[in-house]
Structures are given as C-alpha cells and as structure tokens.
Amino acid sequence: DSSAPVGQQVGYQITGIDPGAGLMRATERVIEEYELEGWRVQTGSGPAMTAALTRAYNNNEPIIVTGWTPHWKFSKFDLKYLDDPKGIYGAEEYVHTIARLGLQEDLPNAYTVLDRFAWTSDDMGAVMIMVEDGLDPVAAANAWIDENAETVASWIEGVDAVDGDKISLAYVAWDSEIASTNVVAEVLRSVGYDVTLRQVEPGPMWAGVADGSADAIVGAWLPTTHADYYAEFEGRFEDLGVNMEGTRIGLVVPAYMDIDSIEDLK
Ligand SMILES: C[SH](C)CC(=O)O
C-alpha cells in the first residue's frame, strides 16, 4: 500500500551487499545516526542486490538498496540517490590502485602499468554494461581495450615485454571491480604477464595486498568507503593513487518512490 509509511512498505529493510563492504559499514552508521528505529540492512552480495532491485523494479514495487556509481543499474532503471544531509556516505569517492610493498622492485613493468592505470566512470560503465548484457568479463575487457587503444597505449608506452612473470590481482565481485580488474589483467597479459585474479571479500582483499599474497588491487574506494581498511593496514602497502574519480555511494531507490532523503525513512 503506497500510502503506508515507507518503512512498512519495505519491511524496514535496506537491501545490502556483502557484509565486509565499506558501503555496508557506512549504512550501519546511517541507521544509527539517523535514528532509523527498527530498520536493518540485509547482507547479501552485489548480484543478489541487483536481482532484488530488478524484481522490485519490474513489479513497480518499493525497494531501497545500498548503491554506488558507476553502475549499470542507473542506465537500466530510473533510480535516484536519497539525500544524505548528515553526509555519512561522504562526498565524491575516488577509486585507488594499491600495490604490495616491493612490487616496483620485483615486477617493475607491471608496477608502471598499474601506476599509470586511470580511466573514467564512463569507461568503467561501458565494460559493466557489456558484462551485464551477457559478455564474459574477459571478452568485455578486450572489447573496451580494442575501442580505447590510445588510452591503453599510454599505460604501456615504453614498458618492456616480460616472459610469463606471475602477478596476482585481488578483487571483490562488485560489478565495478569485475570490470576494472579484468581490464588491467588483460593489459598486463598483453605485455606478457601470467595474471591470476583472486576473487575475495573486502577484508581479505586488503589483507592480501598488505601481506603480499596479492600483488595489487585496483578497487580501493577512498576516502570514505574503505577508510577502515586503509587505516588498519596503513604502512603495509603502497598507494599508487587515484585510478578513477566521479564515484559515489549511498541509498538508492526507484524514481517512482515518493521519498527523496534518508530523513524520509523515519
Ligand atoms: C560496493 S562499493 C564498490 C565498495 C564497498 O562498499 O566497499
């Protein structure tokens, strides 16, 4: 009944993703700081969240999800972020590349490519949409690489080829990181690296690059989303800087819902 309070409409539930995601920690703080009595954020995964969103949207039903930009959901559905007047979700987020200590010495050519890796949220969005439309992530990565030869050439210019040197990239199965990690992996393979992708949860992703079991990650969301992990492992990794800007995290709802702010959930 769309005239009922929104909490009642959605069972006082926010549809979340994996429990270790920074977005989930921030959402727990949102429930607390906005005093959303009786509300909870349901843990799951990126794919479970998008499946629930698709189902609700196709039935014109109310739903509130933990969302982020870029994401194909914004091109597939008419969605909006709820205003966050307390600023819990932070302002603009940036995605960083993080390398294990010693990588530059051990794998200098890969380090150069990783240090140069930078693209736009539209670039990432293009790969995400190809994957969502059914293309295998490796094929989607190569399609983007073929379409953006000039950008990729700037990443590998002057980098000597290697002969099967091993490198591992850790990532979490968020649609955004499936896109970025496969693009970087394919570029590293193009210069001769034997690349292993390790799909893990956020904590093990950060722990892996800190203990050296992973050589690099390209999905560090900062300054807000992964602030806890950054602080926990600071000094045990090398931050190679921003590889993508113009990102954002927050609560996302279909545009047909008659709410505009987190305050409206009370
Ligand atoms: C789901 S966002 C890409 C990252 C995070 O929340 O940790």
PDB file of C-alpha atoms and ligand atoms in Angstrom:
ATOM      1  CA  ASP A   1       0.000   0.000   0.000  1.00  0.00           C
ATOM      2  CA  SER A   2       1.942   3.049  -1.269  1.00  0.00           C
ATOM      3  CA  SER A   3       0.117   5.317   1.208  1.00  0.00           C
ATOM      4  CA  ALA A   4       1.683   3.401   4.121  1.00  0.00           C
ATOM      5  CA  PRO A   5       4.917   4.696   5.705  1.00  0.00           C
ATOM      6  CA  VAL A   6       7.893   3.713   3.529  1.00  0.00           C
ATOM      7  CA  GLY A   7       9.322   1.572   6.335  1.00  0.00           C
ATOM      8  CA  GLN A   8       6.184  -0.524   6.334  1.00  0.00           C
ATOM      9  CA  GLN A   9       6.272  -0.745   2.531  1.00  0.00           C
ATOM     10  CA  VAL A  10       9.784  -2.278   2.544  1.00  0.00           C
ATOM     11  CA  GLY A  11       9.565  -4.169   5.828  1.00  0.00           C
ATOM     12  CA  TYR A  12      12.023  -1.693   7.418  1.00  0.00           C
ATOM     13  CA  GLN A  13      14.754  -3.330   5.335  1.00  0.00           C
ATOM     14  CA  ILE A  14      17.528  -1.908   3.168  1.00  0.00           C
ATOM     15  CA  THR A  15      18.739  -4.473   0.621  1.00  0.00           C
ATOM     16  CA  GLY A  16      22.530  -4.569   1.007  1.00  0.00           C
ATOM     17  CA  ILE A  17      25.553  -6.361  -0.391  1.00  0.00           C
ATOM     18  CA  ASP A  18      28.448  -8.318   1.150  1.00  0.00           C
ATOM     19  CA  PRO A  19      28.885  -7.615   4.868  1.00  0.00           C
ATOM     20  CA  GLY A  20      32.549  -6.513   4.568  1.00  0.00           C
ATOM     21  CA  ALA A  21      31.802  -3.755   2.049  1.00  0.00           C
ATOM     22  CA  GLY A  22      32.539  -0.245   3.245  1.00  0.00           C
ATOM     23  CA  LEU A  23      29.146   0.711   1.883  1.00  0.00           C
ATOM     24  CA  MET A  24      27.567  -1.665   4.390  1.00  0.00           C
ATOM     25  CA  ARG A  25      29.559  -0.257   7.316  1.00  0.00           C
ATOM     26  CA  ALA A  26      28.509   3.244   6.275  1.00  0.00           C
ATOM     27  CA  THR A  27      24.873   2.088   6.054  1.00  0.00           C
ATOM     28  CA  GLU A  28      25.034   0.698   9.603  1.00  0.00           C
ATOM     29  CA  ARG A  29      26.217   4.201  10.667  1.00  0.00           C
ATOM     30  CA  VAL A  30      23.325   5.745   8.692  1.00  0.00           C
ATOM     31  CA  ILE A  31      20.782   3.612  10.597  1.00  0.00           C
ATOM     32  CA  GLU A  32      22.369   4.707  13.861  1.00  0.00           C
ATOM     33  CA  GLU A  33      22.967   8.413  13.143  1.00  0.00           C
ATOM     34  CA  TYR A  34      19.555   8.988  11.527  1.00  0.00           C
ATOM     35  CA  GLU A  35      17.957   7.018  14.383  1.00  0.00           C
ATOM     36  CA  LEU A  36      16.120   4.705  11.978  1.00  0.00           C
ATOM     37  CA  GLU A  37      14.462   2.683  14.729  1.00  0.00           C
ATOM     38  CA  GLY A  38      13.654  -0.895  13.730  1.00  0.00           C
ATOM     39  CA  TRP A  39      15.430  -0.642  10.368  1.00  0.00           C
ATOM     40  CA  ARG A  40      18.075  -3.136   9.269  1.00  0.00           C
ATOM     41  CA  VAL A  41      20.328  -3.611   6.284  1.00  0.00           C
ATOM     42  CA  GLN A  42      20.130  -7.091   4.822  1.00  0.00           C
ATOM     43  CA  THR A  43      23.500  -8.595   3.888  1.00  0.00           C
ATOM     44  CA  GLY A  44      23.908 -10.484   0.623  1.00  0.00           C
ATOM     45  CA  SER A  45      26.047  -9.738  -2.393  1.00  0.00           C
ATOM     46  CA  GLY A  46      26.232  -7.390  -5.358  1.00  0.00           C
ATOM     47  CA  PRO A  47      24.424  -9.851  -7.649  1.00  0.00           C
ATOM     48  CA  ALA A  48      21.753 -10.591  -5.010  1.00  0.00           C
ATOM     49  CA  MET A  49      21.133  -6.864  -4.564  1.00  0.00           C
ATOM     50  CA  THR A  50      20.759  -6.249  -8.318  1.00  0.00           C
ATOM     51  CA  ALA A  51      18.475  -9.290  -8.645  1.00  0.00           C
ATOM     52  CA  ALA A  52      16.206  -7.949  -5.881  1.00  0.00           C
ATOM     53  CA  LEU A  53      16.272  -4.471  -7.466  1.00  0.00           C
ATOM     54  CA  THR A  54      15.372  -5.891 -10.888  1.00  0.00           C
ATOM     55  CA  ARG A  55      12.492  -7.910  -9.452  1.00  0.00           C
ATOM     56  CA  ALA A  56      11.068  -4.962  -7.475  1.00  0.00           C
ATOM     57  CA  TYR A  57      11.515  -2.504 -10.343  1.00  0.00           C
ATOM     58  CA  ASN A  58       9.854  -4.778 -12.884  1.00  0.00           C
ATOM     59  CA  ASN A  59       6.887  -5.082 -10.491  1.00  0.00           C
ATOM     60  CA  ASN A  60       6.864  -1.356  -9.666  1.00  0.00           C
ATOM     61  CA  GLU A  61       7.400  -2.284  -6.023  1.00  0.00           C
ATOM     62  CA  PRO A  62       9.213  -0.193  -3.371  1.00  0.00           C
ATOM     63  CA  ILE A  63      12.832  -1.115  -2.561  1.00  0.00           C
ATOM     64  CA  ILE A  64      15.825   0.638  -1.003  1.00  0.00           C
ATOM     65  CA  VAL A  65      19.287  -0.653  -1.922  1.00  0.00           C
ATOM     66  CA  THR A  66      22.870   0.189  -0.997  1.00  0.00           C
ATOM     67  CA  GLY A  67      24.114   1.603  -4.288  1.00  0.00           C
ATOM     68  CA  TRP A  68      27.147   3.096  -5.919  1.00  0.00           C
ATOM     69  CA  THR A  69      28.190   4.955  -9.082  1.00  0.00           C
ATOM     70  CA  PRO A  70      29.206   3.934 -11.665  1.00  0.00           C
ATOM     71  CA  HIS A  71      26.852   1.026 -12.017  1.00  0.00           C
ATOM     72  CA  TRP A  72      24.815  -0.333 -14.902  1.00  0.00           C
ATOM     73  CA  LYS A  73      21.671  -0.145 -12.739  1.00  0.00           C
ATOM     74  CA  PHE A  74      21.454   3.603 -13.419  1.00  0.00           C
ATOM     75  CA  SER A  75      21.317   3.061 -17.166  1.00  0.00           C
ATOM     76  CA  LYS A  76      18.865   0.158 -16.915  1.00  0.00           C
ATOM     77  CA  PHE A  77      16.462   1.669 -14.356  1.00  0.00           C
ATOM     78  CA  ASP A  78      15.257   5.186 -13.464  1.00  0.00           C
ATOM     79  CA  LEU A  79      16.824   5.471  -9.987  1.00  0.00           C
ATOM     80  CA  LYS A  80      17.775   8.213  -7.548  1.00  0.00           C
ATOM     81  CA  TYR A  81      20.045   8.577  -4.513  1.00  0.00           C
ATOM     82  CA  LEU A  82      18.384   9.558  -1.266  1.00  0.00           C
ATOM     83  CA  ASP A  83      19.829  12.831   0.050  1.00  0.00           C
ATOM     84  CA  ASP A  84      22.221  12.271   2.955  1.00  0.00           C
ATOM     85  CA  PRO A  85      22.079  15.580   4.886  1.00  0.00           C
ATOM     86  CA  LYS A  86      24.400  14.217   7.625  1.00  0.00           C
ATOM     87  CA  GLY A  87      26.999  13.321   4.971  1.00  0.00           C
ATOM     88  CA  ILE A  88      27.603   9.821   6.332  1.00  0.00           C
ATOM     89  CA  TYR A  89      28.306   8.459   2.836  1.00  0.00           C
ATOM     90  CA  GLY A  90      30.850  11.229   2.214  1.00  0.00           C
ATOM     91  CA  ALA A  91      31.020  13.363  -0.876  1.00  0.00           C
ATOM     92  CA  GLU A  92      32.763  12.260  -4.073  1.00  0.00           C
ATOM     93  CA  GLU A  93      34.647   8.990  -3.736  1.00  0.00           C
ATOM     94  CA  TYR A  94      37.772   8.034  -5.672  1.00  0.00           C
ATOM     95  CA  VAL A  95      38.997   4.563  -6.601  1.00  0.00           C
ATOM     96  CA  HIS A  96      42.694   3.955  -5.905  1.00  0.00           C
ATOM     97  CA  THR A  97      45.246   1.401  -7.048  1.00  0.00           C
ATOM     98  CA  ILE A  98      47.101  -0.234  -4.146  1.00  0.00           C
ATOM     99  CA  ALA A  99      50.311  -2.249  -4.592  1.00  0.00           C
ATOM    100  CA  ARG A 100      52.088  -4.565  -2.200  1.00  0.00           C
ATOM    101  CA  LEU A 101      55.355  -3.268  -0.787  1.00  0.00           C
ATOM    102  CA  GLY A 102      58.274  -4.280  -3.011  1.00  0.00           C
ATOM    103  CA  LEU A 103      56.246  -4.592  -6.198  1.00  0.00           C
ATOM    104  CA  GLN A 104      58.191  -1.889  -8.052  1.00  0.00           C
ATOM    105  CA  GLU A 105      61.433  -3.753  -7.391  1.00  0.00           C
ATOM    106  CA  ASP A 106      60.064  -7.233  -8.132  1.00  0.00           C
ATOM    107  CA  LEU A 107      57.803  -6.506 -11.135  1.00  0.00           C
ATOM    108  CA  PRO A 108      58.842  -3.034 -12.424  1.00  0.00           C
ATOM    109  CA  ASN A 109      56.977  -3.231 -15.720  1.00  0.00           C
ATOM    110  CA  ALA A 110      53.710  -4.296 -14.086  1.00  0.00           C
ATOM    111  CA  TYR A 111      54.222  -1.581 -11.475  1.00  0.00           C
ATOM    112  CA  THR A 112      54.499   1.027 -14.262  1.00  0.00           C
ATOM    113  CA  VAL A 113      51.262  -0.150 -15.892  1.00  0.00           C
ATOM    114  CA  LEU A 114      49.432  -0.211 -12.549  1.00  0.00           C
ATOM    115  CA  ASP A 115      50.773   3.230 -11.638  1.00  0.00           C
ATOM    116  CA  ARG A 116      49.558   4.645 -14.960  1.00  0.00           C
ATOM    117  CA  PHE A 117      46.160   2.907 -14.956  1.00  0.00           C
ATOM    118  CA  ALA A 118      43.454   5.594 -14.949  1.00  0.00           C
ATOM    119  CA  TRP A 119      40.077   5.760 -16.640  1.00  0.00           C
ATOM    120  CA  THR A 120      36.688   7.451 -16.308  1.00  0.00           C
ATOM    121  CA  SER A 121      33.487   6.225 -14.721  1.00  0.00           C
ATOM    122  CA  ASP A 122      32.026   6.172 -18.253  1.00  0.00           C
ATOM    123  CA  ASP A 123      34.835   3.805 -19.300  1.00  0.00           C
ATOM    124  CA  MET A 124      34.092   1.525 -16.359  1.00  0.00           C
ATOM    125  CA  GLY A 125      30.354   1.824 -17.023  1.00  0.00           C
ATOM    126  CA  ALA A 126      30.837   0.692 -20.632  1.00  0.00           C
ATOM    127  CA  VAL A 127      32.551  -2.522 -19.515  1.00  0.00           C
ATOM    128  CA  MET A 128      29.971  -3.113 -16.762  1.00  0.00           C
ATOM    129  CA  ILE A 129      27.096  -2.813 -19.237  1.00  0.00           C
ATOM    130  CA  MET A 130      28.742  -5.261 -21.673  1.00  0.00           C
ATOM    131  CA  VAL A 131      29.096  -7.786 -18.831  1.00  0.00           C
ATOM    132  CA  GLU A 132      25.521  -7.169 -17.670  1.00  0.00           C
ATOM    133  CA  ASP A 133      24.367  -7.735 -21.259  1.00  0.00           C
ATOM    134  CA  GLY A 134      25.964 -11.179 -21.108  1.00  0.00           C
ATOM    135  CA  LEU A 135      29.536 -10.742 -22.360  1.00  0.00           C
ATOM    136  CA  ASP A 136      32.215 -12.652 -20.422  1.00  0.00           C
ATOM    137  CA  PRO A 137      34.312 -10.161 -18.357  1.00  0.00           C
ATOM    138  CA  VAL A 138      37.493 -11.028 -20.283  1.00  0.00           C
ATOM    139  CA  ALA A 139      35.731 -10.514 -23.629  1.00  0.00           C
ATOM    140  CA  ALA A 140      34.174  -7.257 -22.349  1.00  0.00           C
ATOM    141  CA  ALA A 141      37.602  -6.074 -21.159  1.00  0.00           C
ATOM    142  CA  ASN A 142      39.151  -6.823 -24.550  1.00  0.00           C
ATOM    143  CA  ALA A 143      36.276  -5.118 -26.374  1.00  0.00           C
ATOM    144  CA  TRP A 144      36.889  -1.971 -24.321  1.00  0.00           C
ATOM    145  CA  ILE A 145      40.676  -2.245 -24.897  1.00  0.00           C
ATOM    146  CA  ASP A 146      40.120  -2.526 -28.673  1.00  0.00           C
ATOM    147  CA  GLU A 147      37.864   0.552 -28.575  1.00  0.00           C
ATOM    148  CA  ASN A 148      40.331   2.558 -26.450  1.00  0.00           C
ATOM    149  CA  ALA A 149      43.696   1.658 -27.954  1.00  0.00           C
ATOM    150  CA  GLU A 150      45.097   5.170 -27.417  1.00  0.00           C
ATOM    151  CA  THR A 151      44.359   5.172 -23.673  1.00  0.00           C
ATOM    152  CA  VAL A 152      45.796   1.676 -23.256  1.00  0.00           C
ATOM    153  CA  ALA A 153      48.889   2.628 -25.307  1.00  0.00           C
ATOM    154  CA  SER A 154      49.567   5.413 -22.800  1.00  0.00           C
ATOM    155  CA  TRP A 155      49.566   2.845 -19.981  1.00  0.00           C
ATOM    156  CA  ILE A 156      52.098   0.535 -21.656  1.00  0.00           C
ATOM    157  CA  GLU A 157      54.266   3.034 -23.603  1.00  0.00           C
ATOM    158  CA  GLY A 158      57.938   2.142 -23.159  1.00  0.00           C
ATOM    159  CA  VAL A 159      57.101  -0.896 -20.966  1.00  0.00           C
ATOM    160  CA  ASP A 160      59.266  -3.887 -21.921  1.00  0.00           C
ATOM    161  CA  ALA A 161      57.506  -7.179 -22.560  1.00  0.00           C
ATOM    162  CA  VAL A 162      58.054  -9.959 -19.997  1.00  0.00           C
ATOM    163  CA  ASP A 163      58.021 -13.699 -20.485  1.00  0.00           C
ATOM    164  CA  GLY A 164      55.310 -15.132 -18.266  1.00  0.00           C
ATOM    165  CA  ASP A 165      56.218 -13.394 -14.975  1.00  0.00           C
ATOM    166  CA  LYS A 166      53.472 -14.182 -12.483  1.00  0.00           C
ATOM    167  CA  ILE A 167      51.286 -11.460 -10.915  1.00  0.00           C
ATOM    168  CA  SER A 168      48.105 -11.704  -8.842  1.00  0.00           C
ATOM    169  CA  LEU A 169      45.314  -9.135  -8.605  1.00  0.00           C
ATOM    170  CA  ALA A 170      42.759  -9.422  -5.790  1.00  0.00           C
ATOM    171  CA  TYR A 171      39.247  -8.051  -6.159  1.00  0.00           C
ATOM    172  CA  VAL A 172      35.728  -8.291  -4.744  1.00  0.00           C
ATOM    173  CA  ALA A 173      32.903  -9.431  -7.068  1.00  0.00           C
ATOM    174  CA  TRP A 174      31.368  -5.970  -7.314  1.00  0.00           C
ATOM    175  CA  ASP A 175      30.321  -5.252 -10.881  1.00  0.00           C
ATOM    176  CA  SER A 176      32.632  -2.221 -10.883  1.00  0.00           C
ATOM    177  CA  GLU A 177      35.699  -4.207  -9.785  1.00  0.00           C
ATOM    178  CA  ILE A 178      34.972  -7.136 -12.102  1.00  0.00           C
ATOM    179  CA  ALA A 179      35.231  -4.551 -14.900  1.00  0.00           C
ATOM    180  CA  SER A 180      38.369  -2.735 -13.768  1.00  0.00           C
ATOM    181  CA  THR A 181      40.326  -5.796 -12.646  1.00  0.00           C
ATOM    182  CA  ASN A 182      39.691  -7.678 -15.911  1.00  0.00           C
ATOM    183  CA  VAL A 183      40.758  -4.667 -17.999  1.00  0.00           C
ATOM    184  CA  VAL A 184      44.013  -4.300 -16.065  1.00  0.00           C
ATOM    185  CA  ALA A 185      44.582  -8.069 -16.189  1.00  0.00           C
ATOM    186  CA  GLU A 186      44.176  -8.166 -19.976  1.00  0.00           C
ATOM    187  CA  VAL A 187      46.557  -5.230 -20.430  1.00  0.00           C
ATOM    188  CA  LEU A 188      49.151  -6.937 -18.207  1.00  0.00           C
ATOM    189  CA  ARG A 189      48.679 -10.166 -20.183  1.00  0.00           C
ATOM    190  CA  SER A 190      49.274  -8.181 -23.384  1.00  0.00           C
ATOM    191  CA  VAL A 191      52.788  -7.351 -22.159  1.00  0.00           C
ATOM    192  CA  GLY A 192      53.479 -10.981 -21.232  1.00  0.00           C
ATOM    193  CA  TYR A 193      52.409 -11.404 -17.584  1.00  0.00           C
ATOM    194  CA  ASP A 194      50.809 -14.579 -16.316  1.00  0.00           C
ATOM    195  CA  VAL A 195      47.970 -12.914 -14.365  1.00  0.00           C
ATOM    196  CA  THR A 196      45.935 -14.608 -11.661  1.00  0.00           C
ATOM    197  CA  LEU A 197      42.713 -12.947 -10.472  1.00  0.00           C
ATOM    198  CA  ARG A 198      41.726 -13.739  -6.904  1.00  0.00           C
ATOM    199  CA  GLN A 199      38.070 -13.044  -6.041  1.00  0.00           C
ATOM    200  CA  VAL A 200      37.818 -12.428  -2.271  1.00  0.00           C
ATOM    201  CA  GLU A 201      35.837 -10.430   0.288  1.00  0.00           C
ATOM    202  CA  PRO A 202      36.897  -6.802   1.054  1.00  0.00           C
ATOM    203  CA  GLY A 203      38.826  -7.638   4.249  1.00  0.00           C
ATOM    204  CA  PRO A 204      40.897 -10.393   2.593  1.00  0.00           C
ATOM    205  CA  MET A 205      41.430  -8.106  -0.431  1.00  0.00           C
ATOM    206  CA  TRP A 206      43.136  -5.501   1.753  1.00  0.00           C
ATOM    207  CA  ALA A 207      44.854  -8.142   3.922  1.00  0.00           C
ATOM    208  CA  GLY A 208      46.170  -9.840   0.780  1.00  0.00           C
ATOM    209  CA  VAL A 209      47.878  -6.766  -0.627  1.00  0.00           C
ATOM    210  CA  ALA A 210      49.204  -5.967   2.879  1.00  0.00           C
ATOM    211  CA  ASP A 211      50.715  -9.418   3.450  1.00  0.00           C
ATOM    212  CA  GLY A 212      51.942  -9.650  -0.142  1.00  0.00           C
ATOM    213  CA  SER A 213      49.823 -12.659  -1.099  1.00  0.00           C
ATOM    214  CA  ALA A 214      48.222 -10.329  -3.667  1.00  0.00           C
ATOM    215  CA  ASP A 215      50.440  -8.077  -5.774  1.00  0.00           C
ATOM    216  CA  ALA A 216      47.874  -5.324  -6.308  1.00  0.00           C
ATOM    217  CA  ILE A 217      44.232  -4.261  -6.140  1.00  0.00           C
ATOM    218  CA  VAL A 218      42.528  -1.623  -8.303  1.00  0.00           C
ATOM    219  CA  GLY A 219      39.316  -1.441  -6.269  1.00  0.00           C
ATOM    220  CA  ALA A 220      40.180   0.637  -3.193  1.00  0.00           C
ATOM    221  CA  TRP A 221      37.300   3.091  -2.616  1.00  0.00           C
ATOM    222  CA  LEU A 222      38.515   6.152  -0.716  1.00  0.00           C
ATOM    223  CA  PRO A 223      38.493   8.369   1.307  1.00  0.00           C
ATOM    224  CA  THR A 224      35.274   7.165   2.975  1.00  0.00           C
ATOM    225  CA  THR A 225      34.248   3.698   1.813  1.00  0.00           C
ATOM    226  CA  HIS A 226      37.457   1.822   2.656  1.00  0.00           C
ATOM    227  CA  ALA A 227      38.741   4.227   5.317  1.00  0.00           C
ATOM    228  CA  ASP A 228      38.688   1.482   7.989  1.00  0.00           C
ATOM    229  CA  TYR A 229      40.737  -0.923   5.868  1.00  0.00           C
ATOM    230  CA  TYR A 230      43.172   1.834   4.824  1.00  0.00           C
ATOM    231  CA  ALA A 231      43.770   2.691   8.483  1.00  0.00           C
ATOM    232  CA  GLU A 232      44.046  -0.968   9.533  1.00  0.00           C
ATOM    233  CA  PHE A 233      46.778  -1.771   7.009  1.00  0.00           C
ATOM    234  CA  GLU A 234      48.426   1.659   6.606  1.00  0.00           C
ATOM    235  CA  GLY A 235      52.186   1.356   6.142  1.00  0.00           C
ATOM    236  CA  ARG A 236      51.905  -2.170   4.764  1.00  0.00           C
ATOM    237  CA  PHE A 237      51.010  -1.217   1.177  1.00  0.00           C
ATOM    238  CA  GLU A 238      51.859   1.432  -1.428  1.00  0.00           C
ATOM    239  CA  ASP A 239      49.001   3.694  -2.526  1.00  0.00           C
ATOM    240  CA  LEU A 240      49.573   4.351  -6.238  1.00  0.00           C
ATOM    241  CA  GLY A 241      46.844   6.958  -6.249  1.00  0.00           C
ATOM    242  CA  VAL A 242      43.516   7.543  -7.983  1.00  0.00           C
ATOM    243  CA  ASN A 243      42.591   5.420 -10.997  1.00  0.00           C
ATOM    244  CA  MET A 244      39.033   6.733 -11.271  1.00  0.00           C
ATOM    245  CA  GLU A 245      37.083   9.715  -9.948  1.00  0.00           C
ATOM    246  CA  GLY A 246      33.440  10.744 -10.066  1.00  0.00           C
ATOM    247  CA  THR A 247      32.172   7.863  -7.941  1.00  0.00           C
ATOM    248  CA  ARG A 248      29.600   7.911  -5.164  1.00  0.00           C
ATOM    249  CA  ILE A 249      27.961   5.595  -2.615  1.00  0.00           C
ATOM    250  CA  GLY A 250      24.584   5.850  -0.861  1.00  0.00           C
ATOM    251  CA  LEU A 251      21.000   4.634  -0.614  1.00  0.00           C
ATOM    252  CA  VAL A 252      19.328   4.250  -3.995  1.00  0.00           C
ATOM    253  CA  VAL A 253      15.619   3.881  -4.774  1.00  0.00           C
ATOM    254  CA  PRO A 254      13.475   3.694  -7.938  1.00  0.00           C
ATOM    255  CA  ALA A 255      12.409   7.185  -9.081  1.00  0.00           C
ATOM    256  CA  TYR A 256       8.765   6.126  -8.650  1.00  0.00           C
ATOM    257  CA  MET A 257       9.163   6.094  -4.870  1.00  0.00           C
ATOM    258  CA  ASP A 258       7.877   9.250  -3.181  1.00  0.00           C
ATOM    259  CA  ILE A 259      10.919   9.803  -0.930  1.00  0.00           C
ATOM    260  CA  ASP A 260      13.982  11.995  -1.518  1.00  0.00           C
ATOM    261  CA  SER A 261      16.023  11.883   1.660  1.00  0.00           C
ATOM    262  CA  ILE A 262      17.225   9.415   4.264  1.00  0.00           C
ATOM    263  CA  GLU A 263      15.324  11.645   6.677  1.00  0.00           C
ATOM    264  CA  ASP A 264      12.103  10.490   4.950  1.00  0.00           C
ATOM    265  CA  LEU A 265      12.680   6.950   6.281  1.00  0.00           C
ATOM    266  CA  LYS A 266      11.967   7.929   9.876  1.00  0.00           C
TER     267      LYS A 266
HETATM  268  C1  LIG B   1      30.265  -1.649  -3.154  1.00  0.00           C
HETATM  269  S1  LIG B   1      31.400  -0.277  -3.247  1.00  0.00           S
HETATM  270  C2  LIG B   1      32.021  -0.604  -4.826  1.00  0.00           C
HETATM  271  C3  LIG B   1      32.830  -0.735  -2.269  1.00  0.00           C
HETATM  272  C4  LIG B   1      32.481  -1.010  -0.851  1.00  0.00           C
HETATM  273  O1  LIG B   1      31.352  -0.719  -0.449  1.00  0.00           O
HETATM  274  O2  LIG B   1      33.363  -1.482  -0.094  1.00  0.00           O
END
